[in-house]
Coordinates of C-alpha atoms in Angstrom, one line a residue:
Chain A
M1 CA -206.6 -192.3 -58.3
A2 CA -204.2 -189.4 -57.9
E3 CA -206.7 -187.2 -56.3
Q4 CA -207.1 -189.6 -53.4
V5 CA -203.5 -189.1 -52.2
I6 CA -203.5 -186.9 -49.2
V7 CA -199.8 -186.2 -48.9
G8 CA -199.3 -185.1 -45.3
P9 CA -200.9 -187.6 -43.0
Q10 CA -200.5 -190.6 -45.3
R11 CA -196.8 -190.1 -45.4
A12 CA -196.6 -190.0 -41.6
V13 CA -198.6 -193.2 -41.3
R14 CA -196.4 -194.9 -43.9
A15 CA -193.2 -193.9 -42.3
Y16 CA -194.4 -195.6 -39.1
H17 CA -194.5 -198.9 -40.9
I18 CA -191.2 -198.6 -42.7
P19 CA -188.6 -200.9 -41.1
W20 CA -185.5 -199.0 -40.0
Y21 CA -183.2 -200.3 -42.7
K22 CA -185.5 -198.9 -45.4
T23 CA -185.8 -195.4 -43.9
K24 CA -184.4 -192.6 -46.0
S25 CA -182.0 -191.3 -43.3
F26 CA -180.5 -194.8 -42.9
R27 CA -180.0 -195.2 -46.6
Q28 CA -178.4 -191.8 -46.8
Q29 CA -176.0 -192.8 -44.0
V30 CA -175.1 -195.9 -45.8
T31 CA -174.5 -194.0 -49.1
R32 CA -172.4 -191.5 -47.2
A33 CA -170.3 -194.2 -45.5
L34 CA -169.8 -196.1 -48.8
A35 CA -168.8 -192.9 -50.6
T36 CA -166.4 -192.0 -47.9
L37 CA -164.8 -195.4 -48.0
I38 CA -164.4 -195.4 -51.7
A39 CA -163.0 -191.8 -51.5
I40 CA -160.4 -192.9 -48.9
V41 CA -159.3 -195.9 -51.0
G42 CA -159.1 -193.7 -54.1
A43 CA -157.0 -191.1 -52.1
I44 CA -154.6 -193.9 -51.0
I45 CA -154.2 -195.1 -54.6
I46 CA -153.5 -191.5 -55.7
L47 CA -151.0 -191.0 -52.9
I48 CA -149.1 -194.3 -53.3
P49 CA -147.0 -193.1 -56.2
V50 CA -146.0 -190.0 -54.3
A51 CA -145.1 -192.0 -51.2
W52 CA -143.1 -194.4 -53.4
M53 CA -141.3 -191.4 -54.9
I54 CA -140.3 -190.1 -51.5
S55 CA -139.3 -193.5 -50.3
T56 CA -137.1 -194.2 -53.3
S57 CA -135.5 -190.8 -53.0
L58 CA -134.1 -191.8 -49.6
K59 CA -132.6 -195.2 -50.6
T60 CA -129.3 -196.2 -51.8
R61 CA -128.8 -197.2 -55.5
F62 CA -128.9 -200.8 -54.5
T63 CA -131.9 -200.8 -52.1
A64 CA -133.9 -198.7 -54.6
I65 CA -134.4 -201.7 -56.9
Q66 CA -134.7 -204.2 -54.1
L67 CA -137.9 -206.4 -53.8
P68 CA -139.8 -206.5 -51.6
P69 CA -139.5 -202.8 -51.3
E70 CA -138.7 -201.2 -48.1
W71 CA -141.4 -198.5 -47.6
I72 CA -139.6 -196.7 -44.9
P73 CA -135.8 -196.8 -45.6
K74 CA -133.8 -198.0 -42.6
N75 CA -131.0 -195.6 -43.3
P76 CA -132.5 -192.6 -45.0
Q77 CA -130.0 -191.3 -47.5
W78 CA -130.7 -187.6 -47.1
H79 CA -127.5 -186.8 -49.0
N80 CA -129.2 -188.2 -52.1
Y81 CA -130.8 -184.8 -52.6
R82 CA -127.5 -183.0 -52.4
D83 CA -125.8 -185.6 -54.7
A84 CA -128.6 -185.5 -57.2
L85 CA -128.8 -181.8 -57.3
T86 CA -125.1 -181.3 -57.7
F87 CA -124.6 -184.2 -60.2
M88 CA -126.1 -181.8 -62.8
P89 CA -126.2 -178.0 -62.3
F90 CA -129.6 -178.2 -60.8
N91 CA -129.2 -175.0 -58.9
L92 CA -128.8 -173.3 -62.2
F93 CA -131.8 -175.1 -63.6
F94 CA -133.9 -174.0 -60.7
R95 CA -132.7 -170.4 -61.0
N96 CA -133.5 -170.5 -64.8
T97 CA -137.0 -172.0 -64.3
F98 CA -137.9 -169.7 -61.4
M99 CA -136.8 -166.6 -63.2
Y100 CA -138.7 -167.7 -66.3
A101 CA -141.9 -168.7 -64.6
T102 CA -142.0 -165.6 -62.4
V103 CA -141.3 -163.1 -65.1
V104 CA -143.8 -164.7 -67.4
A105 CA -146.5 -165.0 -64.8
F106 CA -146.2 -161.3 -64.0
A107 CA -146.0 -160.4 -67.6
E108 CA -149.2 -162.3 -68.3
M109 CA -151.0 -160.9 -65.3
L110 CA -150.2 -157.4 -66.6
S111 CA -150.9 -157.8 -70.3
C112 CA -153.9 -160.1 -69.9
S113 CA -155.5 -157.7 -67.3
L114 CA -155.2 -154.7 -69.7
V115 CA -156.5 -156.6 -72.7
A116 CA -159.3 -158.2 -70.7
F117 CA -160.4 -154.8 -69.3
G118 CA -160.7 -153.5 -72.8
F119 CA -162.8 -156.4 -73.9
A120 CA -165.0 -156.4 -70.9
R121 CA -165.6 -152.8 -70.2
L122 CA -164.9 -150.5 -73.2
R123 CA -167.2 -150.2 -76.3
A124 CA -165.8 -149.9 -79.7
P125 CA -166.7 -150.9 -83.2
G126 CA -165.3 -154.3 -84.0
R127 CA -164.9 -155.3 -80.4
N128 CA -167.0 -158.5 -80.8
V129 CA -165.3 -159.6 -83.9
L130 CA -161.9 -159.2 -82.2
F131 CA -163.0 -161.1 -79.2
L132 CA -164.2 -164.0 -81.4
L133 CA -160.6 -163.9 -82.8
V134 CA -159.2 -164.2 -79.3
L135 CA -161.4 -167.3 -78.7
G136 CA -160.6 -168.6 -82.1
T137 CA -156.8 -168.6 -81.4
M138 CA -157.5 -171.1 -78.6
M139 CA -158.5 -173.6 -81.2
L140 CA -155.2 -173.3 -83.1
P141 CA -152.7 -176.0 -82.1
Y142 CA -149.3 -174.6 -81.0
Q143 CA -147.6 -176.9 -83.6
V144 CA -149.0 -174.7 -86.5
T145 CA -147.3 -171.5 -85.3
M146 CA -144.3 -173.3 -83.7
I147 CA -142.2 -173.6 -86.8
P148 CA -142.5 -170.1 -88.2
Q149 CA -142.0 -168.7 -84.7
Y150 CA -138.8 -170.8 -84.5
V151 CA -137.6 -169.4 -87.8
M152 CA -138.5 -165.9 -86.8
F153 CA -136.8 -166.0 -83.4
T154 CA -133.7 -168.0 -84.3
K155 CA -133.0 -167.0 -87.9
W156 CA -134.2 -163.4 -88.1
L157 CA -133.7 -162.2 -84.6
G158 CA -130.7 -164.4 -83.8
W159 CA -132.2 -165.5 -80.4
R160 CA -130.6 -168.9 -80.7
D161 CA -130.0 -170.8 -77.5
S162 CA -131.6 -168.1 -75.5
W163 CA -134.6 -167.6 -73.2
K164 CA -135.9 -164.6 -75.2
P165 CA -138.2 -166.6 -77.5
L166 CA -139.9 -168.0 -74.5
M167 CA -140.1 -164.8 -72.4
V168 CA -141.1 -162.2 -75.0
P169 CA -144.4 -163.5 -76.3
P170 CA -146.2 -163.6 -72.9
F171 CA -145.9 -159.8 -72.7
F172 CA -148.5 -159.7 -75.4
G173 CA -151.1 -161.8 -73.5
S174 CA -152.5 -165.3 -73.8
A175 CA -156.0 -165.9 -75.2
Y176 CA -156.9 -168.3 -72.5
L177 CA -156.0 -166.0 -69.6
I178 CA -157.6 -163.0 -71.3
F179 CA -160.8 -165.0 -71.5
L180 CA -160.6 -166.0 -67.8
L181 CA -160.1 -162.4 -66.6
R182 CA -162.7 -160.9 -68.9
Q183 CA -165.3 -163.2 -67.3
F184 CA -164.3 -161.7 -64.0
Y185 CA -164.3 -158.1 -65.2
L186 CA -167.8 -158.5 -66.6
S187 CA -169.1 -159.0 -63.1
I188 CA -167.8 -155.8 -61.6
H189 CA -170.5 -153.3 -61.0
Q190 CA -170.9 -150.4 -63.5
D191 CA -171.8 -147.9 -60.8
L192 CA -168.2 -148.0 -59.6
V193 CA -166.9 -147.2 -63.0
D194 CA -169.4 -144.4 -63.6
A195 CA -168.6 -142.8 -60.2
A196 CA -164.9 -142.9 -60.9
R197 CA -165.4 -141.5 -64.4
I198 CA -167.5 -138.6 -63.0
D199 CA -164.7 -137.9 -60.5
G200 CA -162.4 -137.5 -63.5
C201 CA -160.7 -140.8 -63.5
S202 CA -159.3 -141.9 -66.9
H203 CA -159.9 -145.4 -68.3
L204 CA -156.4 -146.4 -67.3
G205 CA -157.2 -145.0 -63.8
V206 CA -160.4 -147.0 -63.6
W207 CA -158.4 -150.1 -64.6
W208 CA -155.7 -149.5 -62.1
R209 CA -157.7 -148.2 -59.1
I210 CA -160.8 -150.3 -59.4
F211 CA -160.4 -153.4 -61.5
V212 CA -156.9 -154.4 -60.5
P213 CA -157.7 -154.2 -56.7
L214 CA -161.1 -155.8 -57.0
S215 CA -159.9 -158.7 -59.1
G216 CA -157.2 -159.8 -56.7
P217 CA -158.3 -163.4 -56.5
A218 CA -158.8 -163.6 -60.3
L219 CA -155.4 -162.1 -60.9
A220 CA -153.9 -164.5 -58.4
A221 CA -155.6 -167.4 -60.3
V222 CA -154.1 -166.1 -63.5
G223 CA -150.6 -165.7 -62.1
I224 CA -150.7 -169.2 -60.5
L225 CA -152.0 -170.9 -63.6
S226 CA -149.4 -169.2 -65.7
F227 CA -146.6 -170.0 -63.2
V228 CA -147.4 -173.7 -63.0
Y229 CA -147.9 -174.0 -66.7
H230 CA -144.5 -172.4 -67.5
W231 CA -142.7 -174.2 -64.6
N232 CA -143.8 -177.5 -66.3
D233 CA -143.3 -176.3 -69.9
F234 CA -141.2 -178.7 -71.8
L235 CA -141.6 -178.4 -75.6
G236 CA -140.7 -174.7 -75.8
P237 CA -137.4 -175.0 -73.9
L238 CA -136.6 -178.2 -75.6
I239 CA -136.8 -176.5 -79.0
Y240 CA -135.0 -173.3 -78.1
L241 CA -132.3 -174.2 -75.6
N242 CA -129.1 -176.2 -76.1
S243 CA -126.5 -175.4 -73.6
T244 CA -126.8 -177.4 -70.4
E245 CA -126.4 -174.4 -68.1
K246 CA -129.4 -172.6 -69.7
L247 CA -131.9 -175.5 -69.3
P248 CA -135.0 -175.3 -67.1
V249 CA -135.7 -178.0 -64.5
S250 CA -138.0 -180.0 -66.9
V251 CA -135.5 -180.5 -69.7
G252 CA -132.7 -180.9 -67.2
L253 CA -134.6 -183.8 -65.5
S254 CA -135.2 -185.5 -68.8
R255 CA -131.5 -185.4 -69.6
F256 CA -130.6 -187.0 -66.3
T257 CA -131.0 -190.5 -67.4
A258 CA -129.0 -190.3 -70.6
A259 CA -126.2 -188.4 -68.9
Y260 CA -125.6 -191.2 -66.4
G261 CA -125.8 -194.3 -68.5
G262 CA -127.8 -196.7 -66.2
T263 CA -130.7 -194.9 -64.5
P264 CA -129.9 -193.8 -60.9
W265 CA -133.5 -194.2 -59.7
H266 CA -132.8 -192.9 -56.2
W267 CA -131.3 -189.7 -57.5
L268 CA -133.8 -189.3 -60.2
M269 CA -136.7 -189.5 -57.7
A270 CA -134.9 -187.0 -55.4
A271 CA -134.4 -184.6 -58.3
S272 CA -138.0 -185.1 -59.5
L273 CA -139.3 -184.4 -56.0
A274 CA -137.2 -181.3 -55.7
A275 CA -138.5 -180.2 -59.1
V276 CA -142.1 -180.4 -58.1
A277 CA -141.7 -179.2 -54.5
P278 CA -142.2 -175.6 -55.4
L279 CA -145.4 -176.4 -57.2
I280 CA -146.7 -178.5 -54.3
L281 CA -145.9 -175.7 -51.8
L282 CA -147.6 -173.1 -54.1
F283 CA -150.5 -175.5 -54.4
F284 CA -151.0 -175.7 -50.7
A285 CA -150.5 -172.0 -50.2
A286 CA -153.0 -171.0 -52.9
Q287 CA -155.4 -173.8 -53.2
R288 CA -158.4 -171.5 -53.2
Y289 CA -157.2 -169.7 -56.3
F290 CA -156.3 -172.9 -58.1
I291 CA -159.8 -174.3 -57.7
Q292 CA -161.3 -170.9 -58.6
G293 CA -159.3 -170.6 -61.8
I294 CA -160.1 -174.1 -62.8
V295 CA -163.7 -173.8 -62.2
I296 CA -164.2 -170.6 -64.1
T297 CA -162.5 -171.7 -67.3
G298 CA -162.0 -175.4 -67.3
V299 CA -158.6 -176.9 -67.2
K300 CA -155.5 -176.4 -69.2
G301 CA -153.7 -179.5 -70.3
Chain B
M1 CA -173.5 -150.5 -91.1
A2 CA -172.0 -149.6 -87.8
L3 CA -168.8 -151.3 -88.8
W4 CA -168.4 -149.7 -92.2
G5 CA -170.0 -146.3 -91.9
G6 CA -166.9 -144.6 -90.7
F7 CA -164.8 -146.8 -88.4
L8 CA -164.9 -144.6 -85.3
P9 CA -168.1 -143.5 -83.7
R10 CA -169.4 -139.9 -84.2
S11 CA -169.7 -138.7 -80.6
K12 CA -166.6 -137.4 -79.0
L13 CA -167.0 -139.5 -75.8
A14 CA -167.7 -142.7 -77.7
R15 CA -164.7 -142.0 -80.0
R16 CA -162.5 -141.6 -76.9
E17 CA -163.7 -144.8 -75.5
A18 CA -163.1 -146.6 -78.7
L19 CA -159.6 -145.3 -78.9
A20 CA -159.0 -146.3 -75.3
F21 CA -160.3 -149.8 -76.2
Y22 CA -157.7 -150.2 -78.9
G23 CA -155.1 -148.9 -76.6
F24 CA -155.9 -151.5 -74.0
I25 CA -156.0 -154.4 -76.4
S26 CA -153.0 -153.2 -78.4
P27 CA -150.6 -155.8 -76.7
W28 CA -152.9 -158.5 -77.9
I29 CA -153.3 -157.1 -81.4
F30 CA -149.5 -156.9 -81.8
G31 CA -149.1 -160.4 -80.4
F32 CA -151.8 -161.7 -82.6
L33 CA -150.3 -160.2 -85.8
A34 CA -146.7 -161.2 -84.9
F35 CA -147.1 -164.5 -83.1
T36 CA -150.3 -165.9 -84.6
L37 CA -151.4 -164.4 -87.9
Y38 CA -148.0 -164.1 -89.5
P39 CA -146.9 -167.6 -88.4
I40 CA -150.2 -169.1 -89.7
L41 CA -149.6 -167.6 -93.1
A42 CA -145.9 -168.5 -93.0
S43 CA -146.6 -172.1 -91.9
F44 CA -149.0 -172.6 -94.8
Y45 CA -146.4 -171.3 -97.2
Y46 CA -143.7 -173.5 -95.6
S47 CA -146.0 -176.5 -95.9
L48 CA -145.8 -176.1 -99.7
T49 CA -142.0 -176.0 -99.7
Q50 CA -138.9 -177.9 -98.9
Y51 CA -137.2 -175.9 -96.1
D52 CA -134.3 -176.8 -93.8
I53 CA -133.9 -173.3 -92.3
V54 CA -130.4 -172.9 -93.6
N55 CA -131.3 -172.7 -97.3
P56 CA -134.2 -170.7 -98.6
P57 CA -137.5 -172.5 -99.0
K58 CA -137.9 -174.4 -102.2
W59 CA -141.4 -174.6 -103.7
V60 CA -142.8 -178.1 -104.0
G61 CA -146.5 -177.4 -104.2
A62 CA -148.6 -180.2 -102.7
G63 CA -145.5 -182.4 -102.6
N64 CA -145.3 -182.6 -98.8
Y65 CA -149.0 -183.5 -98.5
R66 CA -148.7 -186.2 -101.2
E67 CA -145.6 -187.6 -99.4
L68 CA -147.5 -187.7 -96.1
F69 CA -150.3 -189.7 -97.5
T70 CA -147.9 -192.4 -98.6
D71 CA -145.7 -192.2 -95.5
R72 CA -146.0 -195.3 -93.4
L73 CA -144.9 -193.7 -90.2
F74 CA -147.3 -190.8 -90.6
W75 CA -150.2 -193.3 -90.7
Q76 CA -148.7 -195.1 -87.8
S77 CA -148.6 -191.8 -85.8
I78 CA -152.3 -191.2 -86.6
K79 CA -153.2 -194.8 -85.6
V80 CA -151.3 -194.5 -82.3
T81 CA -152.9 -191.1 -81.6
V82 CA -156.4 -192.2 -82.4
Y83 CA -156.0 -195.3 -80.2
F84 CA -154.6 -193.2 -77.4
T85 CA -157.5 -190.7 -77.6
A86 CA -160.2 -193.4 -77.9
L87 CA -158.9 -195.1 -74.8
S88 CA -157.9 -192.2 -72.6
V89 CA -160.7 -189.6 -73.2
P90 CA -163.8 -191.8 -72.4
L91 CA -162.0 -193.5 -69.5
G92 CA -160.9 -190.2 -68.1
I93 CA -164.4 -188.6 -68.3
A94 CA -166.0 -191.7 -66.8
A95 CA -163.5 -191.9 -64.0
S96 CA -163.4 -188.2 -63.1
L97 CA -167.2 -187.8 -63.4
G98 CA -167.7 -190.9 -61.1
L99 CA -165.3 -189.4 -58.6
A100 CA -167.0 -186.1 -58.7
V101 CA -170.4 -187.7 -58.1
L102 CA -168.9 -189.6 -55.2
L103 CA -167.4 -186.5 -53.6
N104 CA -170.7 -184.7 -54.2
Q105 CA -172.3 -186.9 -51.5
K106 CA -172.0 -185.4 -48.1
V107 CA -168.6 -186.9 -47.6
P108 CA -166.7 -185.6 -44.5
A109 CA -163.5 -183.7 -45.1
L110 CA -164.4 -182.9 -48.7
S111 CA -161.7 -180.3 -49.0
V112 CA -159.0 -182.8 -48.0
F113 CA -160.1 -185.2 -50.7
R114 CA -160.3 -182.4 -53.2
T115 CA -156.8 -181.5 -52.4
V116 CA -155.5 -185.0 -52.6
Y117 CA -157.2 -185.8 -55.9
Y118 CA -156.2 -182.5 -57.4
L119 CA -152.6 -182.7 -56.4
P120 CA -151.3 -184.9 -59.3
S121 CA -152.7 -182.3 -61.8
V122 CA -150.2 -179.8 -60.4
I123 CA -147.3 -182.3 -60.8
T124 CA -147.6 -182.6 -64.6
G125 CA -144.9 -183.2 -67.1
V126 CA -141.5 -184.7 -66.8
A127 CA -141.5 -185.6 -63.1
V128 CA -144.7 -187.7 -63.6
A129 CA -143.3 -189.4 -66.6
L130 CA -140.2 -190.4 -64.7
L131 CA -142.2 -191.5 -61.7
F132 CA -144.4 -193.8 -63.8
Q133 CA -141.5 -195.1 -65.7
W134 CA -140.2 -196.3 -62.3
I135 CA -143.5 -197.5 -60.9
L136 CA -144.3 -199.5 -64.1
N137 CA -140.8 -200.9 -64.5
P138 CA -141.4 -204.6 -65.5
D139 CA -138.6 -205.9 -63.3
F140 CA -138.5 -203.9 -60.1
G141 CA -141.5 -201.6 -60.4
L142 CA -144.2 -201.3 -57.7
V143 CA -147.2 -202.3 -59.9
N144 CA -145.8 -205.6 -61.1
Y145 CA -144.6 -206.4 -57.7
L146 CA -148.0 -205.9 -56.2
L147 CA -149.7 -207.8 -59.1
F148 CA -147.5 -210.7 -58.3
K149 CA -147.8 -210.5 -54.5
L150 CA -151.5 -210.0 -54.4
F151 CA -152.8 -212.0 -57.4
H152 CA -149.9 -214.1 -58.5
I153 CA -150.1 -212.5 -61.9
K154 CA -146.9 -211.8 -63.9
G155 CA -147.3 -208.2 -65.0
P156 CA -146.7 -207.0 -68.5
G157 CA -143.7 -205.1 -69.8
W158 CA -145.8 -201.8 -69.7
F159 CA -143.8 -199.1 -71.5
Y160 CA -141.4 -201.7 -73.0
D161 CA -144.2 -203.8 -74.6
R162 CA -145.6 -202.7 -77.9
Y163 CA -149.1 -203.8 -76.9
W164 CA -149.0 -202.4 -73.4
A165 CA -147.2 -199.1 -74.1
I166 CA -150.2 -197.0 -75.0
P167 CA -152.4 -198.4 -72.2
S168 CA -149.6 -197.5 -69.8
F169 CA -149.7 -193.9 -70.9
V170 CA -153.5 -194.0 -70.5
L171 CA -153.0 -195.3 -67.0
M172 CA -150.5 -192.5 -66.2
N173 CA -153.0 -189.9 -67.6
L174 CA -155.7 -191.3 -65.3
W175 CA -153.6 -190.3 -62.3
G176 CA -154.3 -186.7 -63.2
L177 CA -158.0 -187.0 -63.2
G178 CA -158.4 -184.4 -60.4
G179 CA -158.4 -181.6 -63.0
P180 CA -161.6 -182.5 -64.7
M181 CA -163.0 -183.8 -61.4
V182 CA -162.9 -180.3 -60.0
I183 CA -164.9 -179.0 -63.0
Y184 CA -167.5 -181.7 -62.6
L185 CA -167.8 -181.0 -58.9
A186 CA -168.5 -177.4 -59.6
A187 CA -171.1 -178.4 -62.2
L188 CA -172.8 -180.8 -59.9
Q189 CA -173.0 -178.3 -57.2
S190 CA -174.8 -175.9 -59.4
V191 CA -177.6 -178.3 -60.2
P192 CA -180.6 -176.9 -58.4
T193 CA -181.7 -179.2 -55.6
E194 CA -185.4 -178.6 -56.3
L195 CA -185.0 -180.7 -59.4
Y196 CA -183.8 -183.6 -57.4
E197 CA -186.6 -183.1 -54.9
A198 CA -189.2 -182.9 -57.7
A199 CA -187.8 -186.1 -59.3
E200 CA -187.9 -187.9 -56.0
L201 CA -191.5 -187.0 -55.4
D202 CA -192.2 -188.5 -58.8
G203 CA -190.7 -191.7 -57.6
A204 CA -187.3 -191.5 -59.4
N205 CA -184.6 -193.6 -57.7
A206 CA -180.9 -192.6 -57.6
I207 CA -180.1 -194.0 -61.0
H208 CA -183.1 -192.3 -62.6
R209 CA -182.2 -189.1 -61.0
F210 CA -178.6 -189.3 -62.3
R211 CA -179.8 -190.1 -65.8
H212 CA -182.6 -187.7 -66.1
V213 CA -181.6 -184.8 -63.9
T214 CA -177.8 -184.8 -63.4
L215 CA -176.6 -185.8 -66.8
P216 CA -178.8 -183.4 -68.8
M217 CA -177.9 -180.5 -66.4
I218 CA -174.2 -181.0 -66.6
S219 CA -174.1 -182.1 -70.3
P220 CA -172.5 -178.8 -71.5
V221 CA -169.6 -179.4 -69.1
I222 CA -169.2 -183.0 -70.2
L223 CA -169.1 -181.8 -73.8
F224 CA -166.5 -179.2 -72.8
T225 CA -164.2 -181.7 -71.1
F226 CA -164.8 -184.1 -74.0
I227 CA -163.7 -181.6 -76.6
T228 CA -160.7 -180.2 -74.6
G229 CA -159.8 -183.8 -73.8
I230 CA -159.7 -184.8 -77.5
I231 CA -157.7 -181.7 -78.4
G232 CA -155.2 -182.3 -75.5
S233 CA -154.8 -185.9 -76.4
F234 CA -154.1 -185.2 -80.0
Q235 CA -151.3 -182.8 -78.8
A236 CA -149.8 -185.3 -76.3
F237 CA -146.0 -185.0 -76.4
T238 CA -144.0 -184.3 -73.2
Q239 CA -144.5 -187.6 -71.3
I240 CA -144.2 -189.8 -74.4
Y241 CA -141.1 -187.9 -75.4
V242 CA -139.5 -188.4 -72.0
V243 CA -140.4 -192.1 -71.5
T244 CA -139.3 -193.1 -74.9
T245 CA -136.4 -190.7 -75.1
G246 CA -137.9 -189.1 -78.1
R247 CA -138.2 -192.2 -80.2
G248 CA -141.8 -193.3 -79.8
G249 CA -140.8 -196.9 -79.2
P250 CA -141.0 -199.8 -78.9
N251 CA -141.3 -200.4 -82.6
Y252 CA -143.1 -197.0 -83.2
A253 CA -145.9 -198.2 -80.9
T254 CA -146.0 -194.8 -79.1
L255 CA -145.1 -192.6 -82.0
V256 CA -147.9 -190.0 -81.4
Y257 CA -148.6 -187.4 -83.9
V258 CA -146.8 -184.4 -82.4
L259 CA -143.8 -186.6 -81.6
Y260 CA -143.4 -187.5 -85.2
L261 CA -143.9 -183.8 -86.2
Y262 CA -141.2 -182.8 -83.7
Q263 CA -138.8 -185.4 -85.1
Q264 CA -139.3 -184.2 -88.6
A265 CA -139.0 -180.5 -87.7
F266 CA -136.2 -180.5 -85.1
R267 CA -134.2 -183.7 -85.8
N268 CA -134.4 -183.9 -89.6
F269 CA -135.0 -180.2 -90.1
R270 CA -137.7 -180.9 -92.6
M271 CA -139.7 -177.7 -91.7
G272 CA -141.9 -177.8 -94.8
F273 CA -142.9 -181.4 -94.2
A274 CA -143.5 -180.8 -90.5
S275 CA -145.6 -177.7 -91.4
A276 CA -147.8 -179.8 -93.6
Q277 CA -148.2 -182.2 -90.6
A278 CA -149.2 -179.2 -88.4
W279 CA -151.8 -178.2 -90.9
I280 CA -153.3 -181.7 -91.0
L281 CA -153.3 -181.7 -87.2
F282 CA -155.2 -178.4 -87.3
L283 CA -157.8 -179.8 -89.7
I284 CA -158.2 -183.0 -87.6
I285 CA -158.7 -181.0 -84.4
F286 CA -161.1 -178.5 -86.1
G287 CA -163.0 -181.4 -87.7
L288 CA -163.3 -183.3 -84.5
T289 CA -164.5 -180.3 -82.6
L290 CA -167.2 -179.5 -85.2
L291 CA -168.3 -183.1 -85.2
A292 CA -168.5 -183.3 -81.5
L293 CA -170.5 -180.1 -81.4
R294 CA -172.8 -181.3 -84.1
A295 CA -173.4 -184.7 -82.6
S296 CA -174.1 -183.2 -79.2
R297 CA -176.6 -180.6 -80.4
S298 CA -179.6 -182.8 -79.7
R299 CA -178.1 -184.4 -76.5
V300 CA -176.6 -181.4 -74.7
H301 CA -179.0 -179.4 -72.7
Y302 CA -178.4 -175.6 -72.2
E303 CA -180.2 -173.9 -69.4
A304 CA -180.1 -170.5 -71.1
P305 CA -181.0 -170.3 -74.8
T306 CA -177.8 -169.9 -76.7
E307 CA -176.9 -169.0 -80.2
A308 CA -173.2 -169.6 -79.7
L309 CA -171.6 -173.0 -80.6

């Protein structure tokens, strides 16, 4: 049976008899149109909460809870933003969060890059065992080390109600980001390293002059992931910080409701939008690196 | 042999390189000893004591663990967490994989969709919790309003209803499905097109192709998202803390594991008891990971022969 099939001509003849709605190209077009339609509906569903957030942030306290909702407020209350952001010391919260996320992102870029370079490009006895340890620490839930760290930082070092417990550990690298950068560093060509070494470059020189410049996109991905992660961080600041003026945006937002009594939804949405605005801006500016970082390592959280 | 026969290599060049290696990774080594290894040991010790931070730890042996097993709220927190995980992980994988398959068709403006779907994953944490608390408000929230307007259904109490509270959090989680979607999209795009062409010549239709080509080829990625999903879901905290103002209400219906641990450690200052909880959490996560790897061994297909995992 099978030997009788003559692929070329037979196909051509058959295609001639296929009605137009059964042709492959027509089916592909239908699939594509359906996929696009579903994707658009999905995108709208995803965006509705954001639109609702923006809409609410521009309403008055009364119109915010009115039904049916007014999607485009007749009198947009732009001053909601000013009111919400001055009701609590949000300018301080922003400054705290920005300083924290920026310092930590740079610290992690530096330390993880050094460590990743070691693991990727230098040979030493025990290297593989140590790298397995790095990967192993990713399995360990934060909650296991959280309590002794808390005791260590607050009781022994006296860093109570301070940012130090949150800012110091990143200077020693994070397993997840070390892993991400190492994967990148493994792909840089050895000839470059050899040439630099022959020219008398030290290991540190190779790292600084070759690996750091060549891994720009990967370093950017690390910096961005770190920045976003720490901008959104909640549990850490919740544990270590008490005084209101020291809080980050995340904890500040969560205190909003309680501080006011009834929930001022219009202010809450204005403040929440302001809180995520930097992330959204960063996201649009650095989309490429976001996707890159995610694709290489999977996703955090 | 290489490890024990003199720790540093003989040749001068190799020895220099080894020293440089330890220099480069020294930040991590210090961090590991100070912020991981020591805390692990200390945490285990605390878990065998009664410790309120102010007074020195008092040895109680297995007392904390014994108490945990008879603690009603501890079991409640496990029940809630398992329920949350069982609901959110499979749903999340199915939805994000479906979306990725959809966007892997030759859809126009792919990057726009990618951006839109990925956007919520950037806005994680407190802001999302507050937003959904508002959208799912039983009285003046958007969802119940639309349910009534479109289908004449009286919507549930969502976060305020003990039966609906966990499903509400699952719904909120689904909003962030763009993260895993991007991973799936990358995996789908790395499946060689020859495989599809070959399958098509053999007469496989779209469903066959998905089952017998796509799924096996991306199975390692599915396993990866499955495991990280379970781990993440067992550590859920921020949004449930924010929505329930740290209580895990109504009626302990959303008292997830880490929330109970947090309450014990930082509200009741029962550091020993909370450390015991942390260790049980570690065992659960470790056990589930091993189990998932075991169960998947015959079902997950690796392109390259691997010894790892």
